XYZ file of N, CA and C in Angstrom:
375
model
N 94.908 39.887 125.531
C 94.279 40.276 124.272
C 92.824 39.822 124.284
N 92.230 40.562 123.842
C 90.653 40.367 123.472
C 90.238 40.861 122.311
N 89.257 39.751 121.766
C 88.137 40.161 120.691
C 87.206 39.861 120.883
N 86.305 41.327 120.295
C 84.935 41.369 120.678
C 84.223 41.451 119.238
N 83.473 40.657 118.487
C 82.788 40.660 117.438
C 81.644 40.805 117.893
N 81.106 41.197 117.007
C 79.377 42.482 116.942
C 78.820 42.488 115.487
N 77.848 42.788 115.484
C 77.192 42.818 114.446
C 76.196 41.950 113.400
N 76.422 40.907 114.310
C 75.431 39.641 113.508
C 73.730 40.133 113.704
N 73.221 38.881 112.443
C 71.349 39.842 112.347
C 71.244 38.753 111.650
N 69.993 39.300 111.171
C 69.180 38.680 110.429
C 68.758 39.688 109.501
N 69.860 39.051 107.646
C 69.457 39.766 106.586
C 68.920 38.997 105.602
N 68.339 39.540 104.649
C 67.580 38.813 103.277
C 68.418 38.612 102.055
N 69.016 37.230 101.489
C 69.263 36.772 99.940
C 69.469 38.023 99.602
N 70.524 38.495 99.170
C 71.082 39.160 97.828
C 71.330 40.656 98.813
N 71.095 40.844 100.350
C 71.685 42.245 101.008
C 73.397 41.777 101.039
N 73.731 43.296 102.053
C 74.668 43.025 102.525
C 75.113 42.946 104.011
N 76.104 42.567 104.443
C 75.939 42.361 106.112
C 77.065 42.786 106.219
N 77.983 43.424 107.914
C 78.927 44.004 108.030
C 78.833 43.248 109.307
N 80.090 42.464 109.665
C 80.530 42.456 110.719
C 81.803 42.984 111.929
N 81.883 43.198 112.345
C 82.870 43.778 113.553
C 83.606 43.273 114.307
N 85.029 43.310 115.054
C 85.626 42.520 115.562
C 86.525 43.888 116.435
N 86.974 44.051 117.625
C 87.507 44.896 118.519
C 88.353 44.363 119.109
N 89.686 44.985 118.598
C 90.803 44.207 119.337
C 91.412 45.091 120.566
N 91.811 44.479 121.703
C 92.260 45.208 122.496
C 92.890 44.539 123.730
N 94.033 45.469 124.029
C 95.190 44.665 125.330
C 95.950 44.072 124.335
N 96.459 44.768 123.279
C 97.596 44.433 122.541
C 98.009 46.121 122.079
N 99.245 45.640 122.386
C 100.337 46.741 121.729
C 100.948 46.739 120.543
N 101.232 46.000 119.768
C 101.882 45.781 118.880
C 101.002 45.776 117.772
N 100.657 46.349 116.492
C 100.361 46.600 115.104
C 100.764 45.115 114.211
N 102.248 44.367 114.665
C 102.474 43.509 113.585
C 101.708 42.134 113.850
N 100.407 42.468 113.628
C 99.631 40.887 113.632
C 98.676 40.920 112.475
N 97.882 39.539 112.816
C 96.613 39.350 111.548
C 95.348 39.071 112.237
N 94.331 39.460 111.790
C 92.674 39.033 112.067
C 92.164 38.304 111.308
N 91.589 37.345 111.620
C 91.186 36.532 110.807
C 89.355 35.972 110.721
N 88.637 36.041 110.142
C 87.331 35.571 110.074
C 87.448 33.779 110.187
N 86.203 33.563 111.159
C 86.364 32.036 110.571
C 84.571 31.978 110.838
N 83.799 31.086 110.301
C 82.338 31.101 110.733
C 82.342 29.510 110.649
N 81.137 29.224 111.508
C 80.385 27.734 112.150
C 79.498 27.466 111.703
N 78.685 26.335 111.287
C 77.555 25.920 111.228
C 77.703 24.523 112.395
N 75.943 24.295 112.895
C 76.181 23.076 114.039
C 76.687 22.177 113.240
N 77.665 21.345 113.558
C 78.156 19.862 112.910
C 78.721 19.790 112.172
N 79.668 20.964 111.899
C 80.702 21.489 111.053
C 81.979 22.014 111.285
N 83.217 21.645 110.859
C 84.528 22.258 111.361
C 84.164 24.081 110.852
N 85.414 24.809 111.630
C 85.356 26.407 111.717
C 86.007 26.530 110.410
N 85.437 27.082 108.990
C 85.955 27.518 108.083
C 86.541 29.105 108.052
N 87.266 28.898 107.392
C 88.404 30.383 107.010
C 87.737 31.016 106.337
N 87.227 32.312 106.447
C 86.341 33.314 105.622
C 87.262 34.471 104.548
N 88.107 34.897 105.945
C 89.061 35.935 105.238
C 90.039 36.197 106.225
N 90.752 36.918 106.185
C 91.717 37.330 106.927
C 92.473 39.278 106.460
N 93.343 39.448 107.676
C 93.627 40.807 107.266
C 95.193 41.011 108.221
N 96.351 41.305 107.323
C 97.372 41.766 107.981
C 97.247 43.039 108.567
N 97.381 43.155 109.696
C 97.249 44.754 110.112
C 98.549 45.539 110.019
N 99.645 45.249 109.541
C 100.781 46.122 108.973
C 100.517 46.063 107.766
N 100.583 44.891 107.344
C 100.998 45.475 105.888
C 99.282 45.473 105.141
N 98.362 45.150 105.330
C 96.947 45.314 104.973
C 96.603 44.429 103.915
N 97.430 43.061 103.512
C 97.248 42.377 102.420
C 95.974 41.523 103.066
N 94.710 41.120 102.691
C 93.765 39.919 103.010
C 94.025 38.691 102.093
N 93.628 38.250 102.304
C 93.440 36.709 101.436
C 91.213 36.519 101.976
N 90.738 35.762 101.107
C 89.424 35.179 101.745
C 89.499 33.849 100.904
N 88.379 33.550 101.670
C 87.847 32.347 100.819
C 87.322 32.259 99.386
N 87.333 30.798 98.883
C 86.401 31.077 97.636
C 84.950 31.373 97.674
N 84.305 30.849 98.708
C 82.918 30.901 98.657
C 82.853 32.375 98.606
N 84.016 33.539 99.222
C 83.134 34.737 99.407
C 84.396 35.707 98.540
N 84.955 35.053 97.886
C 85.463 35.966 96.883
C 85.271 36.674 96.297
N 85.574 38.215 96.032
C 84.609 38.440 95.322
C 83.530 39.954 95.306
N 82.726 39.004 96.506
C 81.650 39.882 97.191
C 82.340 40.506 98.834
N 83.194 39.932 99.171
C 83.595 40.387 100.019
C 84.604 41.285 100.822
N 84.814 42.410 101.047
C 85.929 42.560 102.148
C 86.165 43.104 103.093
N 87.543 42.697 103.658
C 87.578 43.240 105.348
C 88.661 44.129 104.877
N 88.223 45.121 106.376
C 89.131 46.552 106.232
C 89.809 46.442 107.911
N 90.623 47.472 108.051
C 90.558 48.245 109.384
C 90.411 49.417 109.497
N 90.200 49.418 110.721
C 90.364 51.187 111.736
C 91.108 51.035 112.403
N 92.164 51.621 112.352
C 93.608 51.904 113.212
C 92.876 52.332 114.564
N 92.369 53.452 113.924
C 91.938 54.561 115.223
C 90.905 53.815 116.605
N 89.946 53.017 115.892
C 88.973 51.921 116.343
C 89.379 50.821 116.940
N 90.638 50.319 116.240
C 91.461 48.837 116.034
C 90.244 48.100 116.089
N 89.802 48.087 114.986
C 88.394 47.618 114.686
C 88.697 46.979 113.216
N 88.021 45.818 113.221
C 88.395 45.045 111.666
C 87.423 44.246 111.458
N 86.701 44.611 110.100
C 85.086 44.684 109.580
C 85.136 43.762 108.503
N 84.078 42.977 108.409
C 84.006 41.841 107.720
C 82.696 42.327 106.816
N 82.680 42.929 105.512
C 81.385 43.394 104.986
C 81.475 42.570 103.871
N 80.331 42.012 103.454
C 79.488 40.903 102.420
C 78.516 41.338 102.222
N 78.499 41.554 100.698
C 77.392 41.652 99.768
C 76.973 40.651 98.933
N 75.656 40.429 98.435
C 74.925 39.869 98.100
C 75.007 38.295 98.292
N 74.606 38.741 99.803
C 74.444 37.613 101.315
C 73.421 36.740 100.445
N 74.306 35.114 100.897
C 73.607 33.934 100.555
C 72.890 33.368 101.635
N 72.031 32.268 101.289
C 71.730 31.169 102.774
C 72.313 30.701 103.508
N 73.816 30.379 102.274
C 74.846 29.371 103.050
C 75.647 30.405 103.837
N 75.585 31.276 104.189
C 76.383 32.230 104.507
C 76.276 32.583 105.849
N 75.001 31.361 106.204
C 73.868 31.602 107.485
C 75.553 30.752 108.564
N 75.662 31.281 109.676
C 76.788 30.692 110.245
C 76.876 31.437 111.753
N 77.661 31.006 112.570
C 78.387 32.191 113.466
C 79.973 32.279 112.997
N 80.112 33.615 112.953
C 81.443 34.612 112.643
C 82.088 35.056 113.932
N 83.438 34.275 113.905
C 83.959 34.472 114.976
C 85.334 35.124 113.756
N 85.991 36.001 114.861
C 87.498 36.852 114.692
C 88.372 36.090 115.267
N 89.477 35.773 115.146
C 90.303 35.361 115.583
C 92.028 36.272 115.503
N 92.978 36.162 116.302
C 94.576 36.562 116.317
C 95.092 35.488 116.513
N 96.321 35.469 116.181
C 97.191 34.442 116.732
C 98.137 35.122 118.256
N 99.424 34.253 118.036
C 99.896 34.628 119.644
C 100.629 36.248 119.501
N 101.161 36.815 120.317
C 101.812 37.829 120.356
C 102.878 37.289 119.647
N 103.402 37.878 118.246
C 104.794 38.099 117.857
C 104.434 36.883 116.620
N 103.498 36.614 116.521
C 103.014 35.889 115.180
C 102.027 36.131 114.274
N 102.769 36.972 112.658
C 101.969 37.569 111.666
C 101.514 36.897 110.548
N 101.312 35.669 110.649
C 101.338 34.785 109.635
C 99.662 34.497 109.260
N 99.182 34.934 107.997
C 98.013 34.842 107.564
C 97.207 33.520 107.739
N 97.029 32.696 108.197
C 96.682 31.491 108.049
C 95.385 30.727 108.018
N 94.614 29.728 106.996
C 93.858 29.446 106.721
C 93.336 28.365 107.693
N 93.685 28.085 108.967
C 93.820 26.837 109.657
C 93.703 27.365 110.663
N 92.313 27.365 111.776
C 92.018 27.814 113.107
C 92.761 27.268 113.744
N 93.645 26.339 113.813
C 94.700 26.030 114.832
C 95.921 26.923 114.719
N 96.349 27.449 114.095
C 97.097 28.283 113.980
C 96.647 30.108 114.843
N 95.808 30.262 115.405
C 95.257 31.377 116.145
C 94.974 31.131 117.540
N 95.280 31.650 118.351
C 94.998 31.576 120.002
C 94.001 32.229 120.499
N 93.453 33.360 120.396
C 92.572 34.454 120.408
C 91.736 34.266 119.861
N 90.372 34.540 120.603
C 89.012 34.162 119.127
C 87.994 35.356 120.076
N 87.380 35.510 119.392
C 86.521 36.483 119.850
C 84.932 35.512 120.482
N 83.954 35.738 120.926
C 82.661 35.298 121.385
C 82.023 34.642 120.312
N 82.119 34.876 119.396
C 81.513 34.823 117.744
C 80.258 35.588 118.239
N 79.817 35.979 116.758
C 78.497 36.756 116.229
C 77.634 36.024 115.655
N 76.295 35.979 115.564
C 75.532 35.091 114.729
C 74.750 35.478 112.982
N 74.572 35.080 112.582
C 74.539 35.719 111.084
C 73.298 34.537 110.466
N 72.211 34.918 110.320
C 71.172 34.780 109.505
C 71.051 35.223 108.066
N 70.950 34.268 107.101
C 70.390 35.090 105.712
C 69.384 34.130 105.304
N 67.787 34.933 105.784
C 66.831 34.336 104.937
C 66.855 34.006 103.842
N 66.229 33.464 102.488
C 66.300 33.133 101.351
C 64.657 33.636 101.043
């Protein structure tokens, strides 16, 4: 299995930003994607997440709200879009799966095996 996240930049206070995540070398539909982003000297926080059967997300509080993730079946592509992008929001965005045959939404990067490269994400102020 692989993930490939894409889409990080550099946007301005109050846009919106879309990020990307490409899953692939998996067969099976019954799993979850999950957002988590970094700052240096900081544990990996839980952004959002997305069941890919049944399509329920959960996110965080910080981005409640303003935020959500979708999929593309067709793509197996699962998009992390945020509007009215903060400073603190400045991070790298990594995707994450867990193992084959585990669908469990979870707020806790230890719980995922799979992580993608992460993306980097700027929001001037």
């Amino acid at each position: 299995v692989q993930l490939q996240a894409s889409g990080g930049g550099l946007v301005q206070a109050g846009e919106s930003l879309r990020v990307s995540c490409v899953a692939s070398g998996r067969t099976s539909r019954d799993y979850t994607v999950a957002w988590f982003r970094q700052t240096p000297g900081k544990e990996r926080e839980f952004v959002g997440g997305i069941s890919w059967s049944t399509t329920r997300t959960e996110y965080a509080d910080s981005v409640k709200g303003r935020s959500t993730i979708s999929k593309d079946n067709a793509r197996n592509t699962v998009y992390l879009q945020m509007n009215s992008a903060k400073p603190e929001d400045t991070a790298v965005y990594y995707c994450a799966a867990p193992r084959i045959g585990v669908n469990t939404l979870s707020r806790y990067p230890t719980s995922y095996y799979y992580w993608g490269q992460g993306t980097e994400v700027t929001v001037s102020s």
